[in-house]
Short mmCIF file of C-alpha atoms in Angstrom, two decimals:
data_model
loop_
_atom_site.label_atom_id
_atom_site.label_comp_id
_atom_site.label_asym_id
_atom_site.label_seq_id
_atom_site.Cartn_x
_atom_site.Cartn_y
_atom_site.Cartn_z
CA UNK A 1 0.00 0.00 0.00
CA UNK A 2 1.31 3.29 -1.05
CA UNK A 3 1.71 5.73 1.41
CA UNK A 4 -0.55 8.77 -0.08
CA UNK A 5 -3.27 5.72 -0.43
CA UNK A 6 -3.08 4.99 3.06
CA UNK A 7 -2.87 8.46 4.03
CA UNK A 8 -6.15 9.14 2.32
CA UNK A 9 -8.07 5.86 3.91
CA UNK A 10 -6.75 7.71 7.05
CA UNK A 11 -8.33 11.22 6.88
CA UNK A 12 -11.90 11.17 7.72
CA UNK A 13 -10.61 8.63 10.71
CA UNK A 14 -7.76 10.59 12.10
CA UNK A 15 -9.76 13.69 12.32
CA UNK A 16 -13.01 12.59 14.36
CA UNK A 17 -11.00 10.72 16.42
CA UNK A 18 -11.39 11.77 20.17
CA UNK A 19 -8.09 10.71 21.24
CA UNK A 20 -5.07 12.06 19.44
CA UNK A 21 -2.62 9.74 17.38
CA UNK A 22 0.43 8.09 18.35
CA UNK A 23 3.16 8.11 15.26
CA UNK A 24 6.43 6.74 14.60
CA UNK A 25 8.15 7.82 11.40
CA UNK A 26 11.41 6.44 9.89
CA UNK A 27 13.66 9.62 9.21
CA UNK A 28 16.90 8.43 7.41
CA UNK A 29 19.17 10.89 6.05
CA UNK A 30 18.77 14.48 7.57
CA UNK A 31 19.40 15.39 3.94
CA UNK A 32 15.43 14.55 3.57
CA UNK A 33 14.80 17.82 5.49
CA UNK A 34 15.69 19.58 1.91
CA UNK A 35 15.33 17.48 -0.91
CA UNK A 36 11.92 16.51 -2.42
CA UNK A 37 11.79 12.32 -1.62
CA UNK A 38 9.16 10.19 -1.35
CA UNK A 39 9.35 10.64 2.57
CA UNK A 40 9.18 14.12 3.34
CA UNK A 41 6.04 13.97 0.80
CA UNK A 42 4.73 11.46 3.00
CA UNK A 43 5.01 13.85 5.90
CA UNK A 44 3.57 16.46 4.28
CA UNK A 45 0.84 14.56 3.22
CA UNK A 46 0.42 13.31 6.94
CA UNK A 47 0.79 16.57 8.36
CA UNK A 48 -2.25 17.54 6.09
CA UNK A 49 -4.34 14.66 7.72
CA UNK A 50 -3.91 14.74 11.80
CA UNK A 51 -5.70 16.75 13.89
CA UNK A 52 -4.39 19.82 15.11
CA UNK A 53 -2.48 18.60 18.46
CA UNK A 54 -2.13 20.94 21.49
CA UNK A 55 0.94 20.00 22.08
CA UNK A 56 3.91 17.34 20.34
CA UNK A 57 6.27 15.15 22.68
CA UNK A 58 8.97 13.51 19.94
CA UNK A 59 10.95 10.86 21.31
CA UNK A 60 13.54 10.88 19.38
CA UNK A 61 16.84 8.75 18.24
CA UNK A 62 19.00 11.52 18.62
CA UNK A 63 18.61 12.44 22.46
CA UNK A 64 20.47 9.50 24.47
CA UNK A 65 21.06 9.29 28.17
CA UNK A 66 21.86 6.77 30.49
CA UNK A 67 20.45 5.96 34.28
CA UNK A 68 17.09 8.68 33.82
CA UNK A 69 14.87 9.96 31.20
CA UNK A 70 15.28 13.57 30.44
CA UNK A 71 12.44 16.23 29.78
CA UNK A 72 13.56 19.49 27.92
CA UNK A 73 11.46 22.28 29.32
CA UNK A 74 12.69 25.59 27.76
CA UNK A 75 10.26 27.92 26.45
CA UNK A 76 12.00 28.05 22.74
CA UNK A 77 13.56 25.08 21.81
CA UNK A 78 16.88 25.55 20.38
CA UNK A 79 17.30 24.08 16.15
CA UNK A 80 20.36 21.43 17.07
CA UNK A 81 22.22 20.15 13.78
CA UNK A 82 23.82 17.58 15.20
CA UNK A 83 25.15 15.91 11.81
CA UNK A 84 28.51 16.84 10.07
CA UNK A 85 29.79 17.03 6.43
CA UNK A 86 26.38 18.22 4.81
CA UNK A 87 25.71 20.88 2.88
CA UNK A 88 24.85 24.61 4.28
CA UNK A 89 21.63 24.73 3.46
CA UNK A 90 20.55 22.13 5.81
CA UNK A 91 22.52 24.54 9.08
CA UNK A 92 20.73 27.09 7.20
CA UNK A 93 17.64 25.20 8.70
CA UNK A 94 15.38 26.23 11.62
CA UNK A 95 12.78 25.48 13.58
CA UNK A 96 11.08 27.92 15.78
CA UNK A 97 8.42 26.29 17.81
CA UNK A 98 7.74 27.45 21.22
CA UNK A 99 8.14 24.51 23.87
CA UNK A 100 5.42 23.74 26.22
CA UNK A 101 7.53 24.13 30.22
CA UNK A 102 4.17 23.66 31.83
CA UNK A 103 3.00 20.41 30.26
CA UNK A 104 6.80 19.03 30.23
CA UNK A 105 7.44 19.42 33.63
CA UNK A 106 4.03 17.30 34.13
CA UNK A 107 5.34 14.66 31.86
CA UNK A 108 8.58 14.37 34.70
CA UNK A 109 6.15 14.01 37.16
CA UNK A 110 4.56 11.21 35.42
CA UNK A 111 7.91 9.10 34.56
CA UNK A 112 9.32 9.57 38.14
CA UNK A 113 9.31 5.87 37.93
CA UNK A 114 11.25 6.20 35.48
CA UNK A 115 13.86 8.52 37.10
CA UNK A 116 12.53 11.44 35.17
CA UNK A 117 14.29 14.98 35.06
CA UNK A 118 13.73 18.45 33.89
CA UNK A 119 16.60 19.70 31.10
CA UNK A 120 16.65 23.27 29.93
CA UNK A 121 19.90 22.23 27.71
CA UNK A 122 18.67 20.33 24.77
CA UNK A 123 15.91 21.81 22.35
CA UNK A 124 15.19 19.80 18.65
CA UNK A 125 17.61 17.69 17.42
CA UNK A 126 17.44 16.57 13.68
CA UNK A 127 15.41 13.54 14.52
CA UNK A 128 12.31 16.03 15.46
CA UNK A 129 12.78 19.27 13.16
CA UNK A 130 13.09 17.50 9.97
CA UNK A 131 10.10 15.55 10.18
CA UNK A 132 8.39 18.41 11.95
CA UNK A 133 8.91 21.08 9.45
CA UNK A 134 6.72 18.70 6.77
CA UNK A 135 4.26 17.86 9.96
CA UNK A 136 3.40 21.04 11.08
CA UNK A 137 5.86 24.12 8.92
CA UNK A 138 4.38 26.89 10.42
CA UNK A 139 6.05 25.69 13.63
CA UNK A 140 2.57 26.71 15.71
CA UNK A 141 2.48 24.18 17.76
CA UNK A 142 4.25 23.57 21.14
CA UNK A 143 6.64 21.10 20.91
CA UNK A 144 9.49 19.65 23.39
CA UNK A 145 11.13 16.54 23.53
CA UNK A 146 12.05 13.47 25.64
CA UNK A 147 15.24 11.67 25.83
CA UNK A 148 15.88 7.89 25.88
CA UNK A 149 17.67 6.32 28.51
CA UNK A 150 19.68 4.01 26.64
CA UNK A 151 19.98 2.14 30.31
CA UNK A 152 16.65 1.15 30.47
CA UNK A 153 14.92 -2.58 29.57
CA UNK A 154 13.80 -2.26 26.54
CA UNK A 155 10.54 -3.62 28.60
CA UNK A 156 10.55 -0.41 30.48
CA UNK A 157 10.52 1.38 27.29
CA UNK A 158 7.14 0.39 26.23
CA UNK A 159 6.26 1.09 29.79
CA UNK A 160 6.89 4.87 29.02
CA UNK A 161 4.73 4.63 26.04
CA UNK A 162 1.74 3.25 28.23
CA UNK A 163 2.19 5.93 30.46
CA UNK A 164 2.32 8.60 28.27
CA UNK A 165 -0.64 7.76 26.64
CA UNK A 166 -2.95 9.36 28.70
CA UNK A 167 -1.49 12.52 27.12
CA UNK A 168 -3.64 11.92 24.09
CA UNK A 169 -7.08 12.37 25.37
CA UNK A 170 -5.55 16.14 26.52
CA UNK A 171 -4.65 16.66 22.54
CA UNK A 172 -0.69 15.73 22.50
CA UNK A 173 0.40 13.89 19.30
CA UNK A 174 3.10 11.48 21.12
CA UNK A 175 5.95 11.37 18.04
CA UNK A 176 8.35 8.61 17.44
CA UNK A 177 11.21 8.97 15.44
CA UNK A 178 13.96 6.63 14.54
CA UNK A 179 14.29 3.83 11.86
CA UNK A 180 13.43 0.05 12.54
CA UNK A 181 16.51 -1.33 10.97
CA UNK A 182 19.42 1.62 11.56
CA UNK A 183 23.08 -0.13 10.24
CA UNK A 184 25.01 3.01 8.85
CA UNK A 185 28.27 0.69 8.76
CA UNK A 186 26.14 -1.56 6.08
CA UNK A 187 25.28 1.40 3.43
CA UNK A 188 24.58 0.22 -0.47
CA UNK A 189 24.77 2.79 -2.51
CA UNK A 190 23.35 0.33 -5.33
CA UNK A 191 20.10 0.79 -2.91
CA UNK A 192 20.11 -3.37 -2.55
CA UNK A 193 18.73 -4.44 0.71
CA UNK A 194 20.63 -6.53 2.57
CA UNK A 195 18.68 -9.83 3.60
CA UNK A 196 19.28 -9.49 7.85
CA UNK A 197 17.67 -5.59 6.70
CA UNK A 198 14.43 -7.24 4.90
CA UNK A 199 14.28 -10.06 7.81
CA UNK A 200 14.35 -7.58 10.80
CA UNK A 201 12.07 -5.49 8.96
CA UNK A 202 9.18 -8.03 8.60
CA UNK A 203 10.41 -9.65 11.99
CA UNK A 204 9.18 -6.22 13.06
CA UNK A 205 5.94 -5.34 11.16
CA UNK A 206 4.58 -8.88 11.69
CA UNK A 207 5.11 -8.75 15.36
CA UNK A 208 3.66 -5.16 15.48
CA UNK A 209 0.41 -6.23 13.51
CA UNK A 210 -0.08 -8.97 15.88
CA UNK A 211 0.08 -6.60 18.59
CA UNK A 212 3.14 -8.50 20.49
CA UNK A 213 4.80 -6.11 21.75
CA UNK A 214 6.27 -8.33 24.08
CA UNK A 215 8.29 -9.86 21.59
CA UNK A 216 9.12 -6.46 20.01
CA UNK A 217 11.16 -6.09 23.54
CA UNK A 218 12.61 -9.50 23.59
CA UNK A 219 15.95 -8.23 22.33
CA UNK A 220 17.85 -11.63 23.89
CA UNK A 221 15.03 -14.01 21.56
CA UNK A 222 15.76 -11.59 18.81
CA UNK A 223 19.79 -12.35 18.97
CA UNK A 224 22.34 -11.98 16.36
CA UNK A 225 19.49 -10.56 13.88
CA UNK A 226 18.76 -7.57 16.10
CA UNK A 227 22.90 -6.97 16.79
CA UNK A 228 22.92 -6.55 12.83
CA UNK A 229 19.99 -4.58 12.41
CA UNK A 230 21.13 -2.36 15.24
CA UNK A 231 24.53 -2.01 16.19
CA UNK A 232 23.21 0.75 18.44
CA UNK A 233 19.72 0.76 20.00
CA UNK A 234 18.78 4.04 19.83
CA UNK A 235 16.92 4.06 16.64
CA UNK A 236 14.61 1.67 17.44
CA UNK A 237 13.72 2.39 21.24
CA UNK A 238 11.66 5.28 19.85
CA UNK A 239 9.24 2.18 18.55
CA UNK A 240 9.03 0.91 21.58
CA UNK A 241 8.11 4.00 23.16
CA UNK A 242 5.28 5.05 20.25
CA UNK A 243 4.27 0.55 20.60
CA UNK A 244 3.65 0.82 24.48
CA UNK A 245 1.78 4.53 23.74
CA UNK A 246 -1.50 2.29 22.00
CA UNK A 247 -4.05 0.86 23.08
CA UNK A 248 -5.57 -2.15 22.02
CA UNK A 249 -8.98 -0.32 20.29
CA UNK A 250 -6.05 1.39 17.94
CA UNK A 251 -6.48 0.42 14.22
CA UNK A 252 -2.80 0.34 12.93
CA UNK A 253 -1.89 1.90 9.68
CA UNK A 254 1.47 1.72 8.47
CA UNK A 255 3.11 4.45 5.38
CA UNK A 256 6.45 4.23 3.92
CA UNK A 257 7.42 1.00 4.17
CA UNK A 258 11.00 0.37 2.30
CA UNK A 259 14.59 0.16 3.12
CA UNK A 260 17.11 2.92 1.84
CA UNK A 261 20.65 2.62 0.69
CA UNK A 262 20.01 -1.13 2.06
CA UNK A 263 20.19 -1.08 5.78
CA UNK A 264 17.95 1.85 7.29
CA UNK A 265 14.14 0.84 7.20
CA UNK A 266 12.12 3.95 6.94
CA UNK A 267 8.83 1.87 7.94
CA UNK A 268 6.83 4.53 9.43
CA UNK A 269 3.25 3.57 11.11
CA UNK A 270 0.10 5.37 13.35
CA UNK A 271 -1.79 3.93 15.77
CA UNK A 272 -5.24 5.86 15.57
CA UNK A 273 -8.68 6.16 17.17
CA UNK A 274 -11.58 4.10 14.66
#
């Protein structure tokens, strides 16, 4: 299923929904924040489609801590390129959203369990501003973000997502962003996927349809396969964060669903009110 077909299907759904949406989107190159690709169309198509939050939380690939979770709560979010060797016109790039201090310092009170703290430091790294600025580009709605404690279970991660999710019936979109398959050391420039790439991939998509989520956080049962599909975790813990965020009455929709340069999945998917 194309994405702009699926996008469309969604519409009429996404905006009588009572309770917002929770998406995860796969972001790949930061170089998609300039060029016209199939992706960033896909976000502005989805942008087009949501309902107008009240506030964003992204959780995204690009904040890591270990031993607590970190909530930024300045008022204006600093634009944080945190890439090298690209071309000016993506430093050029900004995003000025106002943050949302109030609502982010409740979010720390919520994952206390979760050794939760307030950070005035970070702002929008390029995992939130260059899917945002197809999302929403006027940049009018509140946004801040949460880190990822790469410390944590990945159990514990879709225990954030659950507890975020009352969030949504008080209008915050809950954003994911990250890729499901993230191997920058296995780059085709042919474009061929590797085959651990397409396994993990439908390892993934079949689990999430099925609504295991348990399984999605089994990294020991997903061994050697998950090690090459992630060298590093912290591209897909944002999954696990957006997985734990539904709720069973969710109908899942999934948009782009292919693999880039071979080894990044950009598999992006919303869980949505009926």
């Amino acid at each position: 299923m194309s994405a702009s077909y699926a996008l469309e299907k969604l519409k009429d759904r996404l905006t009588l929904s009572e309770r917002m949406p929770v998406v995860f989107l796969g972001h790949g190159s930061p170089m998609n924040a300039i060029e016209d690709t199939p992706y960033s169309r896909s976000w502005t198509d989805l942008g087009k489609s949501l309902p107008q939050p009240q506030a964003i939380l992204v959780v995204s690939a690009h904040w890591m801590t270990r031993g607590h979770t970190l909530v930024d709560i300045s008022a204006m979010p600093k634009t944080i390129h945190d890439f090298y060797g690209f071309p000016q016109q993506l430093y050029n790039e900004t995003y000025p959203a106002k943050g949302d201090p109030e609502l982010a310092r409740e979010v720390v009170s919520l994952l206390a369990s979760h050794h939760a703290q307030e950070d005035d430091r970070w702002g929008l790294d390029h995992g939130a501003w260059t899917v945002l600025k197809f999302l929403f580009p006027n940049a009018d709605v509140p946004v801040f973000q949460l880190s990822i404690d790469l410390a944590m279970p990945f159990e514990e991660h879709l225990e954030v997502g659950k507890t975020l999710a009352s969030l949504r019936d008080r209008g915050v979109l809950i954003l994911g962003s990250g890729n499901i398959v993230h191997n920058l050391h296995a780059l085709r420039m042919d474009g061929k996927a590797h085959d651990f790439a397409l396994a993990f991939d439908a390892h993934f998509e079949q689990r999430l349809t099925a609504r295991d989520m348990g399984a999605l956080a089994d990294r020991k049962a997903m061994g050697n396969l998950f090690q090459l599909a992630h060298p590093s975790s912290d591209h897909y813990i944002p999954a696990l964060t957006i997985a734990g965020a539904a709720s069973e009455q969710d109908t899942l929709t999934y948009l782009t669903e292919d693999l880039a340069m071979g080894a990044v999945s950009m598999r992006s998917f919303i869980f949505h009110g009926s």
